[in-house]
Structures are given as C-alpha cells and as structure tokens.
Short mmCIF file of C-alpha atoms in Angstrom, two decimals:
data_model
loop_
_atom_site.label_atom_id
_atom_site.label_comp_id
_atom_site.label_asym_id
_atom_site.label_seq_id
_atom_site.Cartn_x
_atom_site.Cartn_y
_atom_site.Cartn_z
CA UNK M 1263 160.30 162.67 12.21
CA UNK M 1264 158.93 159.51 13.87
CA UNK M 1265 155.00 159.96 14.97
CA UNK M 1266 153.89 160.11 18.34
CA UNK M 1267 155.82 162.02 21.79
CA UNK M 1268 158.78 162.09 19.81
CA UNK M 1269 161.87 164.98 18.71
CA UNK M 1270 164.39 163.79 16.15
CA UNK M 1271 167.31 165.53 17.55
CA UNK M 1272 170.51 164.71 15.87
CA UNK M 1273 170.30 161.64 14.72
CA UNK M 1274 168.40 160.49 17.93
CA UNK M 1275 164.83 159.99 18.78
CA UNK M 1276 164.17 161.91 22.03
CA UNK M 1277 161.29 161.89 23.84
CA UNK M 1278 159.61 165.81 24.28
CA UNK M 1279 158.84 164.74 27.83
CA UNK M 1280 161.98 164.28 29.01
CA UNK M 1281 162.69 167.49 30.94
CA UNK M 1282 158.73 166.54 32.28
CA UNK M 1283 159.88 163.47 33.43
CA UNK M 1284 163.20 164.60 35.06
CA UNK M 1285 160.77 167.31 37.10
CA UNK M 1286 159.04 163.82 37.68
CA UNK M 1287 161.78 162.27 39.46
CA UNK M 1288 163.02 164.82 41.52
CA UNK M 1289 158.97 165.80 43.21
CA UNK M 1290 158.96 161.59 43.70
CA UNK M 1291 162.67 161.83 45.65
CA UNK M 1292 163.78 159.53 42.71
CA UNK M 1293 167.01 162.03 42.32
CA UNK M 1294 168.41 160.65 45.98
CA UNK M 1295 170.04 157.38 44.61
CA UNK M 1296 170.56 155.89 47.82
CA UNK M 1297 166.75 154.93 47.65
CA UNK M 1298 167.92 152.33 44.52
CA UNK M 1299 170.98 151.08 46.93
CA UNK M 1300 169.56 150.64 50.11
CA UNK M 1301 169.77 147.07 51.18
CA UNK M 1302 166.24 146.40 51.88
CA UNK M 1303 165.06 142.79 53.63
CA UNK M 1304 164.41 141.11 50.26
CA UNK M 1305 163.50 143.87 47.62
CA UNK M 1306 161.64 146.70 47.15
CA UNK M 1307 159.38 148.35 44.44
CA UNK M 1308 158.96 151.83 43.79
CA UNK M 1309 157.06 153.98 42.04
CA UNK M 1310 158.09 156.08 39.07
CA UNK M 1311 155.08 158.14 40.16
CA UNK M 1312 152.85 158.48 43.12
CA UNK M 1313 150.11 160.65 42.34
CA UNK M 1314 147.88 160.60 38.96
CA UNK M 1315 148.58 164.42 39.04
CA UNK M 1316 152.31 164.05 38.96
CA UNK M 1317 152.02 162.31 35.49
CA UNK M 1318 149.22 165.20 34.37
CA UNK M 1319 151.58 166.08 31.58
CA UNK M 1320 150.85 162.87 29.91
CA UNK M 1321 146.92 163.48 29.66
CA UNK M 1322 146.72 164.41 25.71
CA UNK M 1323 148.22 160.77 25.09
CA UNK M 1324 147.11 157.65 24.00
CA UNK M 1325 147.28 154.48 26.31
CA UNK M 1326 149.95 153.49 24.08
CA UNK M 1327 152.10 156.49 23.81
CA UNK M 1328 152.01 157.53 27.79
CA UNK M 1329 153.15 153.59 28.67
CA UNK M 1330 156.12 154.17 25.87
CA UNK M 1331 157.16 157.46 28.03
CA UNK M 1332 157.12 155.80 30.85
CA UNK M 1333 158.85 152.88 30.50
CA UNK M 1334 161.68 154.49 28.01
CA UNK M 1335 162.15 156.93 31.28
CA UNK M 1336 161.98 153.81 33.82
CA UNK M 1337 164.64 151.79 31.79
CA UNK M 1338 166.86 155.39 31.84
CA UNK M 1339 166.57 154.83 35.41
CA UNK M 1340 167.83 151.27 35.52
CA UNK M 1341 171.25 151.51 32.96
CA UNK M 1342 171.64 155.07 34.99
CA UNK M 1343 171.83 152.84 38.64
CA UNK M 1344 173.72 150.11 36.88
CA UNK M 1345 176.47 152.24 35.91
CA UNK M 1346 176.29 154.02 39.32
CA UNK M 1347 176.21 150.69 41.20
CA UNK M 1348 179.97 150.64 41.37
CA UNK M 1349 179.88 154.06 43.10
CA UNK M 1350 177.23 152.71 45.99
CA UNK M 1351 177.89 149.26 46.04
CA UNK M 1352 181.03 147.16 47.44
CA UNK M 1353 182.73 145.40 44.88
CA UNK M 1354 181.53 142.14 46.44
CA UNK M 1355 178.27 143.30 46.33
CA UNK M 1356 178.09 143.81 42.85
CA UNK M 1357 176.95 140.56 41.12
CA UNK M 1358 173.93 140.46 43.86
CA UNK M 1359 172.46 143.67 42.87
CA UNK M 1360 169.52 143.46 40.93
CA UNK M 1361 167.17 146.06 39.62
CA UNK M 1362 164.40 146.25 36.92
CA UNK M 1363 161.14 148.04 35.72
CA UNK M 1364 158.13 146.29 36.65
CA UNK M 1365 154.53 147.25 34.65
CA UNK M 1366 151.55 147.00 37.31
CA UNK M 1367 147.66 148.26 36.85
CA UNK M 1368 146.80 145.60 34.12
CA UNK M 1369 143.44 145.39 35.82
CA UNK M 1370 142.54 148.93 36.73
CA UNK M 1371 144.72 150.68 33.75
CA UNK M 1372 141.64 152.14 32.34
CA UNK M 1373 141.57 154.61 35.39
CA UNK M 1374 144.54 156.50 33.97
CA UNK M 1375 144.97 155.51 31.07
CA UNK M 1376 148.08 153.93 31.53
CA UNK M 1377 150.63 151.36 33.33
CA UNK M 1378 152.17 151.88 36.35
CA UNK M 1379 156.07 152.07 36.10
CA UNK M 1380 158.44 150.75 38.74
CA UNK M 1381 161.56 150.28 39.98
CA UNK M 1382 162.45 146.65 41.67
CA UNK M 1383 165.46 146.27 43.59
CA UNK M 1384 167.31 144.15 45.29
CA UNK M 1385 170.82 143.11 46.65
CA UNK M 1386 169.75 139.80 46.92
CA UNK M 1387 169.55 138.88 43.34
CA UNK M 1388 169.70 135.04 43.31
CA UNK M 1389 168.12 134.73 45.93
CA UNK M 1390 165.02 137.01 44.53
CA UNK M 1391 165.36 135.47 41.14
CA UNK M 1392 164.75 131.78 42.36
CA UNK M 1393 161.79 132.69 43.62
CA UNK M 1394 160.14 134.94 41.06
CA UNK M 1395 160.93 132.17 38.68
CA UNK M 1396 160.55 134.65 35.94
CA UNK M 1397 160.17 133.25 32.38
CA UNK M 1398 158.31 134.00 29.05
CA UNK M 1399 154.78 133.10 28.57
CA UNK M 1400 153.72 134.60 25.65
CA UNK M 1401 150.64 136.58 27.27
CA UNK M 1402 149.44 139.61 25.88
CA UNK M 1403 150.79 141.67 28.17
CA UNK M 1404 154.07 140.89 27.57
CA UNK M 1405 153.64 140.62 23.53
CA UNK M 1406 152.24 144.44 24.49
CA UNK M 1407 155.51 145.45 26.47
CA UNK M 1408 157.95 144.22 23.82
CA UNK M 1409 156.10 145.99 20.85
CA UNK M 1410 156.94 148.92 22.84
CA UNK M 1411 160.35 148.11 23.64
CA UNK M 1412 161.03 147.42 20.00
CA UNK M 1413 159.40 150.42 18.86
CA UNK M 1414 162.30 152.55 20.94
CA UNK M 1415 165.26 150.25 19.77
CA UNK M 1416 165.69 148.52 23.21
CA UNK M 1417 166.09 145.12 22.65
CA UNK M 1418 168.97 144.87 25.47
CA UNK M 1419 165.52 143.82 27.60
CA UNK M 1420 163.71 141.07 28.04
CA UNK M 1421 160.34 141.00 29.47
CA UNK M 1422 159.23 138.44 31.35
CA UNK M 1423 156.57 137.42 34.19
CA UNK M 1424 156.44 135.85 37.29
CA UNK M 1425 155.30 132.44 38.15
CA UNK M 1426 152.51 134.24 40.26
CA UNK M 1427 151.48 136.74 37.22
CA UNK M 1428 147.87 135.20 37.63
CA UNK M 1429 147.36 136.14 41.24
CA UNK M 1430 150.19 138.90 40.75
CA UNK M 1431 150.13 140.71 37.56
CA UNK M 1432 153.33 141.98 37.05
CA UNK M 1433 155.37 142.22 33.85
CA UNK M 1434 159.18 142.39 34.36
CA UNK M 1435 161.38 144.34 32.17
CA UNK M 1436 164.78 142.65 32.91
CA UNK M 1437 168.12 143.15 31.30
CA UNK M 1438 168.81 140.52 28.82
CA UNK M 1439 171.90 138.07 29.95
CA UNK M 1440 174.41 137.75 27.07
CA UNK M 1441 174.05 134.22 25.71
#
C-alpha cells in the first residue's frame, strides 16, 4: 500500500478523495463543460475551488499530500477536456485549444496549507503561448511540482513558468509535446 491519501485498488493507486473531489467539482459548476470550451477574449483561469471550506476535507493533510490531491484531480480535469474537445470544439478549432493546471498561492500558501489549483484555457493557443513564453527555470517551485508529479507516475507533464513568474508566480503544468 503506498503511504499517504492513497487506496491500492487493483493494481492502481487511487486517491481516497476522489468521490470528495468529484462532490468538489460539481458545488464549483466544474461538471458544466462548456465553462472549459467557451471561447473567452484571450484565456481564462479557473478555480478548482473557491472557498477554503469547499476543500475542508483536505484539513488532516500535510502541505505536501493536499497539493498531490489536488493537482492529480486538476490534471484528471485536463486529459478529461482533451478527449472531450472533439465533442465541443470544431475540427478547425482543435490545434488552437489549449488548456492546463496552473499552481498559484506561492506567497500566501501558508494560509491553507496548500496551492491553489487551476484550470487555464484558451482557444487561442499560439497566440497565448508566445506570450507566456513558458520555459524551465529550475526554481524550487517547479523542482516541488515535478517531485509530485513523479510521485503519481505522470510524467506526460511538464511544468514550466512564465517569463513573468517573478511579478506573477505561477507554475504551469503543461502537457509534454512528443519530441
């Protein structure tokens, strides 16, 4: 059995908060996929949660452990839309959808005890890409990020930051491009 917020169910690692986190999505309005589709201006960023309350089921965890609940769900989210894309989406539309899970809170993360999850969306992906100018830079936030995504067997990410992370701090958890 691995350690932490974790069931060994058939071979797979599940998280026990799963059926917490699905309750999770549907009080946020996160069930109504259209809200992932919409064509916004440029993009748009929402919240996994709103409320601290709506994450109270998280409380007897470690920093570590709610952040790897979190994000595992949030990255659920985003291969769940891809798939669906083709359902929403035009098939010219396609290759200029873009969505990811973005970690905010580094500075006030002590207040919850955690990261704050989101989604970030757009259907103008190379447009939004050249200006994020996303890229590795080795910080500790995103050495943090990728010890968690390792820890749950999801290297099919990358995690990068923007050019503005400074002023900005905002870790991107991107889909990795095959090579």
């Amino acid at each position: 059995m691995a350690s932490g917020p974790w069931l060994e169910r058939g071979g797979m690692v599940m998280s026990i908060f799963e059926k917490e986190m699905e309750k999770l999505k549907k009080k946020e309005g996160l069930d109504n996929l259209s809200v992932f589709f919409a064509d916004y201006e440029t993009f748009e960023e929402i919240p996994l949660f709103s409320r601290w309350k709506n994450i109270s089921f998280l409380s007897k965890l470690t920093f570590n452990e709610k952040n790897k609940v979190l994000l595992e769900s949030s990255l659920k989210m985003v291969d769940f839309c891809q798939k669906e894309a083709v359902k929403y989406l035009r098939e010219d539309e396609l290759d200029d959808y873009f969505i990811c899970t973005t970690l905010t809170g580094w500075d006030d993360y002590d207040e919850i005890n955690c990261l704050n999850a989101n989604f970030f969306i757009s259907r103008k992906k190379d447009w939004l890409l050249t200006h994020l100018n996303l890229s590795k830079n080795n910080s500790i936030e995103e050495n943090l990020i990728s010890e968690y995504l390792l820890s749950f067997s999801r290297l099919d990410f990358d995690v990068v930051c923007s050019n503005e992370f400074e002023h900005n701090k905002r870790v991107f958890v991107v889909n990795r491009l095959p090579v």
